[in-house]
Coordinates of C-alpha atoms in Angstrom, one line a residue:
Chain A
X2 CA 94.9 92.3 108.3
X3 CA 93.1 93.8 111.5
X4 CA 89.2 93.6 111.5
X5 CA 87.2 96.0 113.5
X6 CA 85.7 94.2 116.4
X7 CA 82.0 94.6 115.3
X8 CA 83.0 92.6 112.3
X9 CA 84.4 90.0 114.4
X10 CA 82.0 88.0 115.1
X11 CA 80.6 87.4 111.2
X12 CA 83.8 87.0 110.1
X13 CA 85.9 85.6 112.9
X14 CA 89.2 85.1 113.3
X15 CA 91.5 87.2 111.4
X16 CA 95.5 87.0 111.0
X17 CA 96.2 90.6 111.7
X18 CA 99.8 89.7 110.5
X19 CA 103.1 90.5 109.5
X20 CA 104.4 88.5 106.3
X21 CA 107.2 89.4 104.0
X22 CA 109.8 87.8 101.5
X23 CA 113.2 88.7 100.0
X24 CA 115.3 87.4 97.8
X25 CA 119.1 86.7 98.0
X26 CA 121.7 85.3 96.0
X27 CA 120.8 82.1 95.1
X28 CA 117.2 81.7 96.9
X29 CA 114.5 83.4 98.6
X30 CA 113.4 83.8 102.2
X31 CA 109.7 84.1 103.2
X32 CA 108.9 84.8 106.7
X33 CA 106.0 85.7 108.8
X34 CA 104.3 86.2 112.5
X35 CA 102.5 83.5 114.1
X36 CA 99.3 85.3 115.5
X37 CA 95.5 84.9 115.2
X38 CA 93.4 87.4 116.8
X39 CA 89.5 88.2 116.4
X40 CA 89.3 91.7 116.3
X41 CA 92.4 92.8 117.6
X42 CA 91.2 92.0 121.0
X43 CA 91.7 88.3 121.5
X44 CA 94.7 86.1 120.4
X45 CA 93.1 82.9 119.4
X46 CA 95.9 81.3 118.3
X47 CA 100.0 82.2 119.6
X48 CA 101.7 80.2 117.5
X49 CA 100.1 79.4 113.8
X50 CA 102.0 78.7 111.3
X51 CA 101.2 81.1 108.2
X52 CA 103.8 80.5 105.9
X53 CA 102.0 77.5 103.4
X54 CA 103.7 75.2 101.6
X55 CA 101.5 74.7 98.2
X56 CA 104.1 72.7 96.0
X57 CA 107.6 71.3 96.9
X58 CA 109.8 75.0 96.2
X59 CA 107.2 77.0 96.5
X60 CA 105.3 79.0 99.2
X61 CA 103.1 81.1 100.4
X62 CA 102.1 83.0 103.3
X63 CA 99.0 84.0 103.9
X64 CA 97.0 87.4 105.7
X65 CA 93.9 88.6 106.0
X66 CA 90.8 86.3 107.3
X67 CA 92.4 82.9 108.3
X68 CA 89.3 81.3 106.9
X69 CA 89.7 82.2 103.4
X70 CA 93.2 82.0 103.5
X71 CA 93.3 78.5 104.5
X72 CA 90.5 77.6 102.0
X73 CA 92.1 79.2 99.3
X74 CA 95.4 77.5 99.9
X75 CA 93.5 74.4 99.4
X76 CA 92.6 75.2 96.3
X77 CA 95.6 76.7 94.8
X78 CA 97.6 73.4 96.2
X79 CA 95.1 71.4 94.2
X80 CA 95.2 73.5 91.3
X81 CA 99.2 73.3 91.0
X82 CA 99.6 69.8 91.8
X83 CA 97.2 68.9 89.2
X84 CA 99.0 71.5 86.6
X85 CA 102.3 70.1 87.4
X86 CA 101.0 66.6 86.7
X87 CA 100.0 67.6 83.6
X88 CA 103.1 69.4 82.6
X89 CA 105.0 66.6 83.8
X90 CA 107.4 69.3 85.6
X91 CA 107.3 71.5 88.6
X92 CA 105.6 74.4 88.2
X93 CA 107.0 77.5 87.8
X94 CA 106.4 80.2 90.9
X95 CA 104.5 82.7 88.3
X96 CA 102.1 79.6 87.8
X97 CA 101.5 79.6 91.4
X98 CA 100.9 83.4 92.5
X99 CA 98.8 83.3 89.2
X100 CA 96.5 80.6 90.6
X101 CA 96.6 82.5 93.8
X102 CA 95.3 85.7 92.1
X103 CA 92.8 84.1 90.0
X104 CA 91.2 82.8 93.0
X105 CA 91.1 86.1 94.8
X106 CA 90.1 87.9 91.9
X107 CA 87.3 85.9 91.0
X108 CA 85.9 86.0 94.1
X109 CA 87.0 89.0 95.1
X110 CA 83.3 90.3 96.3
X111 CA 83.6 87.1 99.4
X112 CA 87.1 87.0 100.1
X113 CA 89.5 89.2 102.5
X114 CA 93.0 87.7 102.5
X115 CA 96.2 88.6 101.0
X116 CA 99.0 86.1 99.8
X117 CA 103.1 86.4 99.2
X118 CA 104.3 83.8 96.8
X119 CA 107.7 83.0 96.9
X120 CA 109.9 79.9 96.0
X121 CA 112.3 78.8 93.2
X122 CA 112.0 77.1 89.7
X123 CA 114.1 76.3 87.0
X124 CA 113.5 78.9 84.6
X125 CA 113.6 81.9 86.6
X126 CA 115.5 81.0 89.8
X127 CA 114.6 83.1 93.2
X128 CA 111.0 84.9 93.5
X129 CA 109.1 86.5 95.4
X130 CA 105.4 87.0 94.6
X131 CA 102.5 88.3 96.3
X132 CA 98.9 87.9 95.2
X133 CA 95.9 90.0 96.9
X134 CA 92.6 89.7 96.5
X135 CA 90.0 92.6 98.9
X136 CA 86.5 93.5 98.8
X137 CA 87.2 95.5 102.1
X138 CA 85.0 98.5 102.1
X139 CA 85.9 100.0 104.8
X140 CA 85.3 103.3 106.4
X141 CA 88.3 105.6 106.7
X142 CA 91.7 104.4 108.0
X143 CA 94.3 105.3 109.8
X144 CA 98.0 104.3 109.9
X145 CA 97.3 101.7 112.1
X146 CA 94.3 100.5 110.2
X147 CA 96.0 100.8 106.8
X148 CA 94.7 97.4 105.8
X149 CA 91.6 98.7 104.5
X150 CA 93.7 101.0 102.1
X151 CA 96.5 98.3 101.9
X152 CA 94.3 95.4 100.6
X153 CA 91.5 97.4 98.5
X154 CA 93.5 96.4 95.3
X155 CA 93.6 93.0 94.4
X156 CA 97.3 92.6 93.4
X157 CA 99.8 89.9 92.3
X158 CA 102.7 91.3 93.2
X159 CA 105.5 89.2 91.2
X160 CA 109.2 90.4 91.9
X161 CA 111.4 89.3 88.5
X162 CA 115.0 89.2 87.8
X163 CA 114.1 91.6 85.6
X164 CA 111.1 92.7 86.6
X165 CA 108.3 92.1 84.7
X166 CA 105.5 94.3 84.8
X167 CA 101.5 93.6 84.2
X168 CA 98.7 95.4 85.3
X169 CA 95.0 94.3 85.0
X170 CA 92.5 97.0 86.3
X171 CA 90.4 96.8 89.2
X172 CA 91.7 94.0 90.7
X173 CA 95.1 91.9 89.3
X174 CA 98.5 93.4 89.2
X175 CA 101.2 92.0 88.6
X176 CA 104.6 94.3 89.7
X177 CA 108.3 92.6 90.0
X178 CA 109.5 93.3 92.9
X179 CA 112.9 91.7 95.1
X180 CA 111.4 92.2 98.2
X181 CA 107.6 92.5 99.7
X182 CA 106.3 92.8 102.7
X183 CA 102.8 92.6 103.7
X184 CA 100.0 92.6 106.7
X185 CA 99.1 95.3 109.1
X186 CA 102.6 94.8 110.5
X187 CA 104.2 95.6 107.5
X188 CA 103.5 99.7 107.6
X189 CA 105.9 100.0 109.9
X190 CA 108.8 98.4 108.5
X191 CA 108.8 100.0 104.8
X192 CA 111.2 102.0 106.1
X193 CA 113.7 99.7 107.5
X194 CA 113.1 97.8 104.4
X195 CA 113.5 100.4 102.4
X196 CA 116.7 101.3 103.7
X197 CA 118.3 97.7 104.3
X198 CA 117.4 95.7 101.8
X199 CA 120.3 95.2 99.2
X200 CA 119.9 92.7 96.1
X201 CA 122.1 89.7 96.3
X202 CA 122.6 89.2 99.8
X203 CA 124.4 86.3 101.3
X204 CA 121.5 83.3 103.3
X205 CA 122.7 85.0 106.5
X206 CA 122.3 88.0 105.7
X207 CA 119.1 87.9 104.3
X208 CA 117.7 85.6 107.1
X209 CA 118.9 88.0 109.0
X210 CA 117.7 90.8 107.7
X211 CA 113.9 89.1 107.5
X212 CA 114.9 87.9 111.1
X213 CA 115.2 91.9 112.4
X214 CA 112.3 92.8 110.2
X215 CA 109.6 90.4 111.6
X216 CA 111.2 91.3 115.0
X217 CA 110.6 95.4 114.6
X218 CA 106.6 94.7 112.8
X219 CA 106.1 92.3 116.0
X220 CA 107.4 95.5 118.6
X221 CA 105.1 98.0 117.5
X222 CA 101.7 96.2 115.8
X223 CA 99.6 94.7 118.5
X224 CA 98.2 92.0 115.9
X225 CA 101.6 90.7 115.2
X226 CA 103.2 88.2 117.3
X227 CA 104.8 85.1 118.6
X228 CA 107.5 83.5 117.3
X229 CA 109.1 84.7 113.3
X230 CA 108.7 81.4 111.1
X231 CA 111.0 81.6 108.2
X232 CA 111.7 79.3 105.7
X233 CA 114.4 79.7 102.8
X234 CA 114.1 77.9 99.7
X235 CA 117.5 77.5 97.2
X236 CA 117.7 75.5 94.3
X237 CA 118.7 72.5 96.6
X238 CA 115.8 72.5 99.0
X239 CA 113.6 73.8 101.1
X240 CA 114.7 74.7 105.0
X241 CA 112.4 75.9 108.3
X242 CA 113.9 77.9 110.7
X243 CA 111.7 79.2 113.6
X244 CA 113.0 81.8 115.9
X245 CA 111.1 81.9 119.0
X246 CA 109.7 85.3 120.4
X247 CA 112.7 85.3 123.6
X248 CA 115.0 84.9 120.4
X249 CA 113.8 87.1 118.6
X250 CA 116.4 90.6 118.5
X251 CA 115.7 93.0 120.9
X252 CA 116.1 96.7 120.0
X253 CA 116.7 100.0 121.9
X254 CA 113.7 100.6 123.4
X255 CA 112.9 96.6 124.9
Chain B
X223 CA 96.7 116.3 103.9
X224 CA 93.4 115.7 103.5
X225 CA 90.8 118.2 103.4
X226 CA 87.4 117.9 105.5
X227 CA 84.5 120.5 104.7
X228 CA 83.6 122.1 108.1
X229 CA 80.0 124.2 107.4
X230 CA 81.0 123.7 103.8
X231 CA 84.6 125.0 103.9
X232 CA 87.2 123.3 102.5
X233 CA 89.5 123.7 105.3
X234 CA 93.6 122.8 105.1
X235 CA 95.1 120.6 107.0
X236 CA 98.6 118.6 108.0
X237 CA 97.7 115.7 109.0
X238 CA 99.4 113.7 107.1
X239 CA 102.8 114.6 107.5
X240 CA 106.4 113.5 109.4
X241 CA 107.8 114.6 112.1
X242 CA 110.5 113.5 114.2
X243 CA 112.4 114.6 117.2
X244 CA 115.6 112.6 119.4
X245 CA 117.4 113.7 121.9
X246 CA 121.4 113.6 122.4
X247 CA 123.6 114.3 124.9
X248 CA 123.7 118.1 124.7
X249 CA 120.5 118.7 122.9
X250 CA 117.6 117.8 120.5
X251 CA 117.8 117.2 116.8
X252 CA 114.1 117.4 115.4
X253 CA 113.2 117.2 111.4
X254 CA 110.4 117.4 109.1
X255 CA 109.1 117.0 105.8
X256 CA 107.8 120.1 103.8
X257 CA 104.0 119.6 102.5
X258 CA 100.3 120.7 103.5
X259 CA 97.7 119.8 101.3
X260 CA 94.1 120.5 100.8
X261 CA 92.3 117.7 99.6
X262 CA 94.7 116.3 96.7
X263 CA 96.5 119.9 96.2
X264 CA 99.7 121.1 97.8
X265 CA 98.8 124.4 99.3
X266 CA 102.0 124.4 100.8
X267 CA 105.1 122.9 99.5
X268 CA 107.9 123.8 101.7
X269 CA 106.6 124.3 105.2
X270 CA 107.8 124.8 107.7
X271 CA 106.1 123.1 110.6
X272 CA 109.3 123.7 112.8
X273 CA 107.9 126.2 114.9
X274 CA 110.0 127.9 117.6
X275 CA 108.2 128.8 120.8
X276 CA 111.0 130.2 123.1
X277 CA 114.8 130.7 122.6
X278 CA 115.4 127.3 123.2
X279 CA 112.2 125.6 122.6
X280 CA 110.9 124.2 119.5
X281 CA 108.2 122.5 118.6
X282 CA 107.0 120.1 115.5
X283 CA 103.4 120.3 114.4
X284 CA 101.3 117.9 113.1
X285 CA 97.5 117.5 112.4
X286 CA 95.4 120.3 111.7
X287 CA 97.6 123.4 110.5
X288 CA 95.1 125.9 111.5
X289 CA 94.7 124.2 114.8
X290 CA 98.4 123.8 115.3
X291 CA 99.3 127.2 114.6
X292 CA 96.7 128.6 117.2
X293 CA 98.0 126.8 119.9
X294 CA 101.5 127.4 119.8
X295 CA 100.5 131.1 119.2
X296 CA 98.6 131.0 122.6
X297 CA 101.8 128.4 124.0
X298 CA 104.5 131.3 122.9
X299 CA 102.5 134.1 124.6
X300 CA 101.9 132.4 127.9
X301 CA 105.3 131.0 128.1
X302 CA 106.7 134.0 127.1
X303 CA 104.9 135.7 129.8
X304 CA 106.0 133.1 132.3
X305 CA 109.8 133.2 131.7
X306 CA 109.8 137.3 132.1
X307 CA 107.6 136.6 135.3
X308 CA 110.4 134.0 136.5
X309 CA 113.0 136.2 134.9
X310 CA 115.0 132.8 133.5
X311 CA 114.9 130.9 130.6
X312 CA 111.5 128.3 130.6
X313 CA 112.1 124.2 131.0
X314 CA 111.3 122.6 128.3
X315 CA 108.6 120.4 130.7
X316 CA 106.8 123.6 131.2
X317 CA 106.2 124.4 127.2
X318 CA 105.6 121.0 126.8
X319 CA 102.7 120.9 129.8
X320 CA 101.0 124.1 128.5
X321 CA 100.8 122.9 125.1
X322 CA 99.2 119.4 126.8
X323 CA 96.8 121.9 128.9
X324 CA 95.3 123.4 125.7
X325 CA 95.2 120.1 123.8
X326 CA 93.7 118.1 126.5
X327 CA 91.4 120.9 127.0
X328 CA 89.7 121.5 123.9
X329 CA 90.1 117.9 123.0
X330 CA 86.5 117.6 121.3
X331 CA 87.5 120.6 118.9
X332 CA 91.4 120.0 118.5
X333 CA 93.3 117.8 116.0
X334 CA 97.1 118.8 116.4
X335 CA 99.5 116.2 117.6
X336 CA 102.9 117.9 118.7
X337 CA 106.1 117.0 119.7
X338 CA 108.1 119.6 121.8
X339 CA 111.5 120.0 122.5
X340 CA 114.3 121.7 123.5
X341 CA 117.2 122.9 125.9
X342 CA 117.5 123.7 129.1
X343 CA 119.9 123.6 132.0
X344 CA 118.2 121.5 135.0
X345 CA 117.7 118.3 132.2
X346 CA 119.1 118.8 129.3
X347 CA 117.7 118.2 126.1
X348 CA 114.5 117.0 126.2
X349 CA 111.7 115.3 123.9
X350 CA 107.8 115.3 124.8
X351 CA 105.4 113.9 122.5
X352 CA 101.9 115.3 123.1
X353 CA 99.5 113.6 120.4
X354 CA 95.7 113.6 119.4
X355 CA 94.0 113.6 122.9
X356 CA 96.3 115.7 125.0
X357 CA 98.3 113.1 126.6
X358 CA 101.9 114.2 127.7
X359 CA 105.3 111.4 127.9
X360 CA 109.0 112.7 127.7
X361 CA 110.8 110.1 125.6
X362 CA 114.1 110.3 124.0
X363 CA 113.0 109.8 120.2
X364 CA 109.3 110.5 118.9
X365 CA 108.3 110.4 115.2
X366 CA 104.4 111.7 114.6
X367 CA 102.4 112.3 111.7
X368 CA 101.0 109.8 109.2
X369 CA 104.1 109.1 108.0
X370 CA 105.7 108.4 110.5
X371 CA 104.2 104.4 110.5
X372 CA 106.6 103.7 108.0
X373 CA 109.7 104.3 110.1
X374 CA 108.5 102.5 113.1
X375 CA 111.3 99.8 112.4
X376 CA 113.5 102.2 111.0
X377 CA 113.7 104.0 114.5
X378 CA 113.8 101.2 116.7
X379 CA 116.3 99.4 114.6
X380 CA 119.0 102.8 114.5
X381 CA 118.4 104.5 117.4
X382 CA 120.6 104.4 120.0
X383 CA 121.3 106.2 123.2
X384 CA 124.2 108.4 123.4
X385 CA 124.5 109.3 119.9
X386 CA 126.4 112.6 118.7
X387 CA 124.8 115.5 117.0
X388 CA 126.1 114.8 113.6
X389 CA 124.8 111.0 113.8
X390 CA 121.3 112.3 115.1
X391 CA 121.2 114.7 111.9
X392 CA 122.1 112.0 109.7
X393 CA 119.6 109.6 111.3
X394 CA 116.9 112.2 111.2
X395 CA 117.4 113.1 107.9
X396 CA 117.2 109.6 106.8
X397 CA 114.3 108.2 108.9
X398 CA 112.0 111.7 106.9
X399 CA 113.2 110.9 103.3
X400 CA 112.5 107.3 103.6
X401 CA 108.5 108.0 104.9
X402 CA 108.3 111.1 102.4
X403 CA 109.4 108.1 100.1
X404 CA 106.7 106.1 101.2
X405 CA 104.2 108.2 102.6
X406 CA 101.8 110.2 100.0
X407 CA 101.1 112.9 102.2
X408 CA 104.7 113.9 102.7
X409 CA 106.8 115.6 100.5
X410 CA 109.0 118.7 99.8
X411 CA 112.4 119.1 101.8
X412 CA 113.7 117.8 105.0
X413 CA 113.7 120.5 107.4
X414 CA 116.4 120.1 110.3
X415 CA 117.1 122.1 113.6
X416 CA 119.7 121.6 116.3
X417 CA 118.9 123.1 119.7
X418 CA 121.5 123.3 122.4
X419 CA 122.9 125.6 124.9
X420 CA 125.2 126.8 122.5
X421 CA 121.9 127.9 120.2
X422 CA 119.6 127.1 116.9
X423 CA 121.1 125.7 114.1
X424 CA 118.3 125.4 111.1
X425 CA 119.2 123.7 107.7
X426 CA 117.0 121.9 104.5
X427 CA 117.8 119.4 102.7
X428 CA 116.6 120.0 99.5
X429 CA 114.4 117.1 97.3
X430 CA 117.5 116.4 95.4
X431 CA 119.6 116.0 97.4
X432 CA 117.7 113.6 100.0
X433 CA 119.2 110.0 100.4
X434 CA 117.8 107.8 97.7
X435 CA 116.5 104.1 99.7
X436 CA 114.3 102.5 97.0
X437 CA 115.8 99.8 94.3
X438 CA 112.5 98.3 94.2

């Protein structure tokens, strides 16, 4: 999420960002960029790492301001660990991007970030959830901008095999969905996910596919960057794979 | 398209829209979608915004549609004017430098962003993207409008040099429907048009039967 620069200095550094997930057969990969910048003018930070882990199969990455993210990962981590104790079994990725959107939502008026959940349980396999929580009010946007627009609704964004759908006015969503993408970076690839994205994919091809994806958000939004960190999660485990930016596939016009 | 009151009058606009142009060897493909709104109504649901300024010279409009339309009227009369004074077909770099004169001009008053393109025989086919601001670049594949944000990643990922005519019409046709699929402010049909030296060739695609991209 880009901030304007005369924001920038109240609310500091912001993960204008790229994040997305997908799921394939038999897991799910979640993927993002790895840049900080403060108002789209500065890169604070080249190579963060935005993609969270908040229990042992599930993640979540994270956009918007990098403060609130990172303090509301905190939370949700304590929240699930606690709620899996008490369960006495992992938790179930729904759990998660719910804790995730009751964080946003009740504080919707102080926070600006935006979260995809994704990871695996026993119940319901592969997901891919997003959770978003705004109280953006910003002027008028352009494409480039489209965060303001992009973020106003706070949204859990839950993609089910089959999805399930919930919606909760003003502020909590929920919509199934196989495949989310998410950030300033992400305008520009609806298309190319649009039009690649095919359900049960092979690993490869859907690292791939995430791979090529990060790649084209990082070419053409100057708030995305850096290297792609991915990270696929199966029913066996969790893996990281980090491609670094001279890696990364270079198209037509590079 | 959204509508901003000027002295209290709802005026129409374009700017959200999609327009495309590539070039191949041989020619230019160039597409767009179909809608202009006012405000939250379609005034307009299958426009064309393909707008032919010479024999072999087209251009795609985007922004405002009153603005647009006034300065390709006043591009098609002084290049028309200049290719009887030359008494040869116009380049496509001098359409495309006159339409930068006005827009760079009248900057402060202007919202149009335009891509031109077209055929002629010292270079070819030829693409020039001239958006908000008046700046002018040749480059061999442009998309404009608000819609075009969307197929940022699409373009980059599909496009490559040296494609036939067939595979630019295909590509074109794709890259529109999936930002009318995405993009609120574009809608209607796919309008496509061939330009070589051989001629125009014009077809729509109609809504149903655009490519269909979304399972989710």
């Amino acid at each position: 999420m880009e901030k304007r620069s005369v924001d920038s200095r109240v609310r500091g550094v912001s993960t204008g960002t790229t994040i997305l997930a997908a799921t394939f057969d038999g897991g799910v990969v979640i993927g993002s960029d790895s840049r900080a910048s403060i108002g789209g003018e500065y890169v604070s930070s080249k190579t963060i790492n935005k993609v969270v882990q908040v229990h042992d199969q599930i993640f979540c990455c994270m956009a918007g301001s990098l403060a609130d993210a990172q303090a509301v990962t905190k939370a949700a981590k304590f929240h699930l660990s606690f709620h899996s104790v008490q369960m006495e079994t992992p938790p179930l990725v729904i759990a998660a991007a719910s804790v995730l959107q009751e964080l946003c939502y009740n504080n919707k008026e102080e926070l600006q970030a935006g979260f995809i959940t994704a990871g695996w349980d026993r119940k319901k396999g592969p997901q891919v959830g997003a959770g978003r929580g705004d109280s953006h009010t910003g002027s008028r946007d352009t494409a480039v901008q489209s965060n303001s627009t992009y973020w106003r609704v706070a949204a859990v964004l839950i993609p089910c095999v089959p999805p399930q759908v919930y919606v909760v006015p003003l502020g909590g969503m929920l919509v199934g969905q196989p495949v989310t993408i998410g950030g300033s970076g992400s305008t520009y690839i609806y298309g190319y996910v649009d039009a690649k994205y095919k359900p049960n994919m092979s690993r490869e091809e859907c690292l791939q596919f995430a791979t090529n994806a990060l790649a084209l958000a990082m070419g053409r939004d100057n708030v995305s960057g850096g290297v792609a960190h991915l990270v696929v999660i199966t029913e066996t485990g969790v893996e990281h794979v980090v491609v670094p930016g001279n890696k990364l596939p270079k198209f037509h016009n590079e | 398209m959204d509508s901003v009151p000027v002295n209290g009058v709802l005026r129409s606009r374009l700017i959200e829209t999609t327009i495309m142009a590539l070039e191949y060897d041989g020619g230019v493909v160039i597409g767009a979608d179909s809608r202009t709104t006012t405000g939250a109504y379609i005034a307009n649901r299958v426009t064309d915004k393909l707008t032919p300024i010479h024999d072999r010279i087209f251009c795609c409009r985007s922004g405002s549609a009153a603005d647009t339309q006034a300065i390709a009227d006043v591009v098609t009369y002084q290049l028309g004017f200049h290719s009887i004074e030359l008494d040869e077909p116009p380049l496509v770099e001098t359409a495309a430098n006159l339409f930068r004169a006005s827009c760079y001009r009248y900057r402060e008053e202007l919202t149009a962003g335009i891509l031109v393109a077209g055929w002629d025989r010292r270079k070819g086919g030829q693409v020039y993207c001239v958006p908000i601001g008046g700046m002018l670049v040749r480059q061999p594949v442009s998309v404009g409008g608000s819609g075009s944000s969307y197929i940022y990643g699409f373009m980059d990922s599909n496009y490559k040099p040296n494609m036939t005519k067939d595979q630019c019409l295909e590509l074109t046709a794709a890259a529109v429907s999936l930002a009318m699929e995405r993009d609120g402010s574009s809608g209607g049909v796919v309008r496509l048009a061939s330009i070589s030296k051989d001629g125009v060739e014009r077809r729509v695609i109609l809504g149903n039967q655009l490519p269909k991209y979304s399972t989710h």
